[in-house]
């Protein structure tokens, strides 16, 4: 099932479910300068729009969200875990999509028209990994050949600085770290071509105030022939390797299971 909600409709849905703080947060972002009277008119229009989409029930002179829509709103407010993917577009701007996991279900959540429209799609937890990989344009071909290049925090930051300041030195810099020379050269070339910009996948949980807490991150670099991922096996260490859609899904699933297991033990 796919559900589309404009910002106005989403705020209305939050208010309808008694989640006023969440609705107010969106209102401050998009309609900060509007008066209460103007917002009331927007809510009336949102109500009619939701009715036209068959997202509302009108009974006993009262509007309520249909169960399917109420579950989405509940998930947005109460998801225990989120995968959030971000990628750079050709114009340099970033686009994002998320997958929210909760007792209400698993939902793919993407944005259109600079966040003016939110799109939700019901998926299974297993589908989430392939969904995010496809969104980031990860190659179906290729294979994980193990660690191509290990980096510590200082080396990782230095590599990005060199790309920014003198990209001709990148290949020589990473070659000094040993490893698979051919793959290191290909990785360096792709990093330079992308100007050091890396797509990423965030693994997020939420604190008691519903603020996101970063548990892990995977960087993704789409190269000329291969897709590269940069993982953090531990604090201050990074590992570069090739991946494809299947191997990325396995890694994400492994990380997600570790995260959810840790959450259950708290």
PDB file of N, CA and C in Angstrom, residues 125-172:
ATOM      1  N   UNK A 125      10.242  -6.105   6.518  1.00  0.00           N
ATOM      2  CA  UNK A 125      11.600  -5.797   6.990  1.00  0.00           C
ATOM      3  C   UNK A 125      12.676  -6.297   6.040  1.00  0.00           C
ATOM      4  N   UNK A 126      12.475  -7.471   5.450  1.00  0.00           N
ATOM      5  CA  UNK A 126      13.465  -8.025   4.540  1.00  0.00           C
ATOM      6  C   UNK A 126      13.619  -7.176   3.283  1.00  0.00           C
ATOM      7  N   UNK A 127      12.539  -6.557   2.840  1.00  0.00           N
ATOM      8  CA  UNK A 127      12.596  -5.725   1.637  1.00  0.00           C
ATOM      9  C   UNK A 127      13.394  -4.443   1.855  1.00  0.00           C
ATOM     10  N   UNK A 128      13.503  -4.010   3.097  1.00  0.00           N
ATOM     11  CA  UNK A 128      14.082  -2.701   3.387  1.00  0.00           C
ATOM     12  C   UNK A 128      15.520  -2.577   2.894  1.00  0.00           C
ATOM     13  N   UNK A 129      16.296  -3.647   3.004  1.00  0.00           N
ATOM     14  CA  UNK A 129      17.708  -3.576   2.639  1.00  0.00           C
ATOM     15  C   UNK A 129      17.886  -3.407   1.134  1.00  0.00           C
ATOM     16  N   UNK A 130      17.148  -4.168   0.351  1.00  0.00           N
ATOM     17  CA  UNK A 130      17.214  -4.030  -1.104  1.00  0.00           C
ATOM     18  C   UNK A 130      16.646  -2.689  -1.550  1.00  0.00           C
ATOM     19  N   UNK A 131      15.620  -2.220  -0.848  1.00  0.00           N
ATOM     20  CA  UNK A 131      15.008  -0.933  -1.178  1.00  0.00           C
ATOM     21  C   UNK A 131      16.016   0.200  -1.046  1.00  0.00           C
ATOM     22  N   UNK A 132      16.757   0.203   0.049  1.00  0.00           N
ATOM     23  CA  UNK A 132      17.739   1.261   0.264  1.00  0.00           C
ATOM     24  C   UNK A 132      18.911   1.118  -0.704  1.00  0.00           C
ATOM     25  N   UNK A 133      19.357  -0.118  -0.942  1.00  0.00           N
ATOM     26  CA  UNK A 133      20.439  -0.331  -1.897  1.00  0.00           C
ATOM     27  C   UNK A 133      20.076   0.148  -3.285  1.00  0.00           C
ATOM     28  N   UNK A 134      18.864  -0.154  -3.723  1.00  0.00           N
ATOM     29  CA  UNK A 134      18.404   0.285  -5.044  1.00  0.00           C
ATOM     30  C   UNK A 134      18.289   1.807  -5.100  1.00  0.00           C
ATOM     31  N   UNK A 135      17.797   2.400  -4.022  1.00  0.00           N
ATOM     32  CA  UNK A 135      17.665   3.862  -3.949  1.00  0.00           C
ATOM     33  C   UNK A 135      19.020   4.537  -4.133  1.00  0.00           C
ATOM     34  N   UNK A 136      20.068   3.956  -3.553  1.00  0.00           N
ATOM     35  CA  UNK A 136      21.405   4.534  -3.645  1.00  0.00           C
ATOM     36  C   UNK A 136      22.125   4.144  -4.932  1.00  0.00           C
ATOM     37  N   UNK A 137      21.480   3.337  -5.773  1.00  0.00           N
ATOM     38  CA  UNK A 137      22.063   2.974  -7.053  1.00  0.00           C
ATOM     39  C   UNK A 137      23.209   1.989  -6.954  1.00  0.00           C
ATOM     40  N   UNK A 138      23.172   1.147  -5.905  1.00  0.00           N
ATOM     41  CA  UNK A 138      24.232   0.164  -5.723  1.00  0.00           C
ATOM     42  C   UNK A 138      24.179  -0.862  -6.848  1.00  0.00           C
ATOM     43  N   UNK A 139      25.345  -1.217  -7.354  1.00  0.00           N
ATOM     44  CA  UNK A 139      25.433  -2.127  -8.495  1.00  0.00           C
ATOM     45  C   UNK A 139      24.911  -3.528  -8.162  1.00  0.00           C
ATOM     46  N   UNK A 140      24.227  -4.128  -9.110  1.00  0.00           N
ATOM     47  CA  UNK A 140      23.794  -5.523  -8.961  1.00  0.00           C
ATOM     48  C   UNK A 140      24.982  -6.450  -9.205  1.00  0.00           C
ATOM     49  N   UNK A 141      25.886  -6.004 -10.087  1.00  0.00           N
ATOM     50  CA  UNK A 141      27.065  -6.800 -10.425  1.00  0.00           C
ATOM     51  C   UNK A 141      28.162  -6.565  -9.392  1.00  0.00           C
ATOM     52  N   UNK A 142      29.318  -7.136  -9.652  1.00  0.00           N
ATOM     53  CA  UNK A 142      30.436  -6.961  -8.740  1.00  0.00           C
ATOM     54  C   UNK A 142      30.329  -7.904  -7.558  1.00  0.00           C
ATOM     55  N   UNK A 143      31.363  -7.906  -6.735  1.00  0.00           N
ATOM     56  CA  UNK A 143      31.333  -8.783  -5.577  1.00  0.00           C
ATOM     57  C   UNK A 143      32.203  -8.221  -4.472  1.00  0.00           C
ATOM     58  N   UNK A 144      31.916  -8.663  -3.264  1.00  0.00           N
ATOM     59  CA  UNK A 144      32.698  -8.272  -2.109  1.00  0.00           C
ATOM     60  C   UNK A 144      33.973  -9.115  -2.096  1.00  0.00           C
ATOM     61  N   UNK A 145      35.117  -8.461  -2.282  1.00  0.00           N
ATOM     62  CA  UNK A 145      36.392  -9.175  -2.315  1.00  0.00           C
ATOM     63  C   UNK A 145      37.176  -8.999  -1.022  1.00  0.00           C
ATOM     64  N   UNK A 146      36.488  -8.601   0.028  1.00  0.00           N
ATOM     65  CA  UNK A 146      37.170  -8.355   1.292  1.00  0.00           C
ATOM     66  C   UNK A 146      37.631  -6.912   1.394  1.00  0.00           C
ATOM     67  N   UNK A 147      38.377  -6.609   2.449  1.00  0.00           N
ATOM     68  CA  UNK A 147      38.827  -5.240   2.699  1.00  0.00           C
ATOM     69  C   UNK A 147      39.861  -4.830   1.662  1.00  0.00           C
ATOM     70  N   UNK A 148      39.580  -3.759   0.952  1.00  0.00           N
ATOM     71  CA  UNK A 148      40.497  -3.218  -0.058  1.00  0.00           C
ATOM     72  C   UNK A 148      41.480  -2.255   0.583  1.00  0.00           C
ATOM     73  N   UNK A 149      40.974  -1.456   1.524  1.00  0.00           N
ATOM     74  CA  UNK A 149      41.806  -0.409   2.118  1.00  0.00           C
ATOM     75  C   UNK A 149      41.365  -0.140   3.556  1.00  0.00           C
ATOM     76  N   UNK A 150      42.231  -0.377   4.544  1.00  0.00           N
ATOM     77  CA  UNK A 150      41.912  -0.012   5.925  1.00  0.00           C
ATOM     78  C   UNK A 150      42.397   1.407   6.207  1.00  0.00           C
ATOM     79  N   UNK A 151      41.632   2.149   6.959  1.00  0.00           N
ATOM     80  CA  UNK A 151      41.988   3.533   7.289  1.00  0.00           C
ATOM     81  C   UNK A 151      41.675   3.798   8.755  1.00  0.00           C
ATOM     82  N   UNK A 152      42.538   4.588   9.408  1.00  0.00           N
ATOM     83  CA  UNK A 152      42.162   5.070  10.730  1.00  0.00           C
ATOM     84  C   UNK A 152      41.511   6.438  10.578  1.00  0.00           C
ATOM     85  N   UNK A 153      41.060   7.009  11.655  1.00  0.00           N
ATOM     86  CA  UNK A 153      40.327   8.272  11.612  1.00  0.00           C
ATOM     87  C   UNK A 153      41.156   9.378  10.954  1.00  0.00           C
ATOM     88  N   UNK A 154      42.419   9.473  11.348  1.00  0.00           N
ATOM     89  CA  UNK A 154      43.287  10.521  10.809  1.00  0.00           C
ATOM     90  C   UNK A 154      43.511  10.343   9.313  1.00  0.00           C
ATOM     91  N   UNK A 155      43.727   9.109   8.887  1.00  0.00           N
ATOM     92  CA  UNK A 155      43.955   8.836   7.464  1.00  0.00           C
ATOM     93  C   UNK A 155      42.704   9.117   6.634  1.00  0.00           C
ATOM     94  N   UNK A 156      41.550   8.756   7.183  1.00  0.00           N
ATOM     95  CA  UNK A 156      40.280   8.999   6.493  1.00  0.00           C
ATOM     96  C   UNK A 156      40.058  10.494   6.283  1.00  0.00           C
ATOM     97  N   UNK A 157      40.288  11.273   7.345  1.00  0.00           N
ATOM     98  CA  UNK A 157      40.100  12.718   7.260  1.00  0.00           C
ATOM     99  C   UNK A 157      41.132  13.358   6.333  1.00  0.00           C
ATOM    100  N   UNK A 158      42.371  12.837   6.370  1.00  0.00           N
ATOM    101  CA  UNK A 158      43.414  13.374   5.494  1.00  0.00           C
ATOM    102  C   UNK A 158      43.080  13.120   4.031  1.00  0.00           C
ATOM    103  N   UNK A 159      42.547  11.928   3.733  1.00  0.00           N
ATOM    104  CA  UNK A 159      42.160  11.599   2.363  1.00  0.00           C
ATOM    105  C   UNK A 159      41.128  12.603   1.842  1.00  0.00           C
ATOM    106  N   UNK A 160      40.141  12.908   2.653  1.00  0.00           N
ATOM    107  CA  UNK A 160      39.101  13.852   2.226  1.00  0.00           C
ATOM    108  C   UNK A 160      39.662  15.257   2.057  1.00  0.00           C
ATOM    109  N   UNK A 161      40.597  15.637   2.920  1.00  0.00           N
ATOM    110  CA  UNK A 161      41.227  16.956   2.805  1.00  0.00           C
ATOM    111  C   UNK A 161      42.038  17.062   1.527  1.00  0.00           C
ATOM    112  N   UNK A 162      42.789  16.009   1.203  1.00  0.00           N
ATOM    113  CA  UNK A 162      43.603  16.008  -0.020  1.00  0.00           C
ATOM    114  C   UNK A 162      42.714  16.075  -1.258  1.00  0.00           C
ATOM    115  N   UNK A 163      41.597  15.353  -1.230  1.00  0.00           N
ATOM    116  CA  UNK A 163      40.660  15.414  -2.362  1.00  0.00           C
ATOM    117  C   UNK A 163      40.194  16.847  -2.577  1.00  0.00           C
ATOM    118  N   UNK A 164      39.956  17.545  -1.496  1.00  0.00           N
ATOM    119  CA  UNK A 164      39.451  18.915  -1.568  1.00  0.00           C
ATOM    120  C   UNK A 164      40.535  19.904  -1.992  1.00  0.00           C
ATOM    121  N   UNK A 165      41.779  19.675  -1.541  1.00  0.00           N
ATOM    122  CA  UNK A 165      42.832  20.655  -1.765  1.00  0.00           C
ATOM    123  C   UNK A 165      43.717  20.348  -2.968  1.00  0.00           C
ATOM    124  N   UNK A 166      44.020  19.077  -3.197  1.00  0.00           N
ATOM    125  CA  UNK A 166      44.916  18.705  -4.297  1.00  0.00           C
ATOM    126  C   UNK A 166      44.624  17.269  -4.698  1.00  0.00           C
ATOM    127  N   UNK A 167      43.596  17.072  -5.488  1.00  0.00           N
ATOM    128  CA  UNK A 167      43.103  15.731  -5.803  1.00  0.00           C
ATOM    129  C   UNK A 167      44.125  14.864  -6.545  1.00  0.00           C
ATOM    130  N   UNK A 168      45.135  15.497  -7.194  1.00  0.00           N
ATOM    131  CA  UNK A 168      46.143  14.712  -7.913  1.00  0.00           C
ATOM    132  C   UNK A 168      46.994  13.870  -6.973  1.00  0.00           C
ATOM    133  N   UNK A 169      46.996  14.191  -5.691  1.00  0.00           N
ATOM    134  CA  UNK A 169      47.834  13.480  -4.721  1.00  0.00           C
ATOM    135  C   UNK A 169      47.118  12.306  -4.064  1.00  0.00           C
ATOM    136  N   UNK A 170      45.825  12.161  -4.313  1.00  0.00           N
ATOM    137  CA  UNK A 170      45.045  11.156  -3.591  1.00  0.00           C
ATOM    138  C   UNK A 170      45.544   9.740  -3.846  1.00  0.00           C
ATOM    139  N   UNK A 171      45.737   9.398  -5.123  1.00  0.00           N
ATOM    140  CA  UNK A 171      46.154   8.034  -5.470  1.00  0.00           C
ATOM    141  C   UNK A 171      47.466   7.673  -4.787  1.00  0.00           C
ATOM    142  N   UNK A 172      48.447   8.600  -4.807  1.00  0.00           N
ATOM    143  CA  UNK A 172      49.736   8.328  -4.169  1.00  0.00           C
ATOM    144  C   UNK A 172      49.573   8.188  -2.659  1.00  0.00           C
TER     145      UNK A 172
END
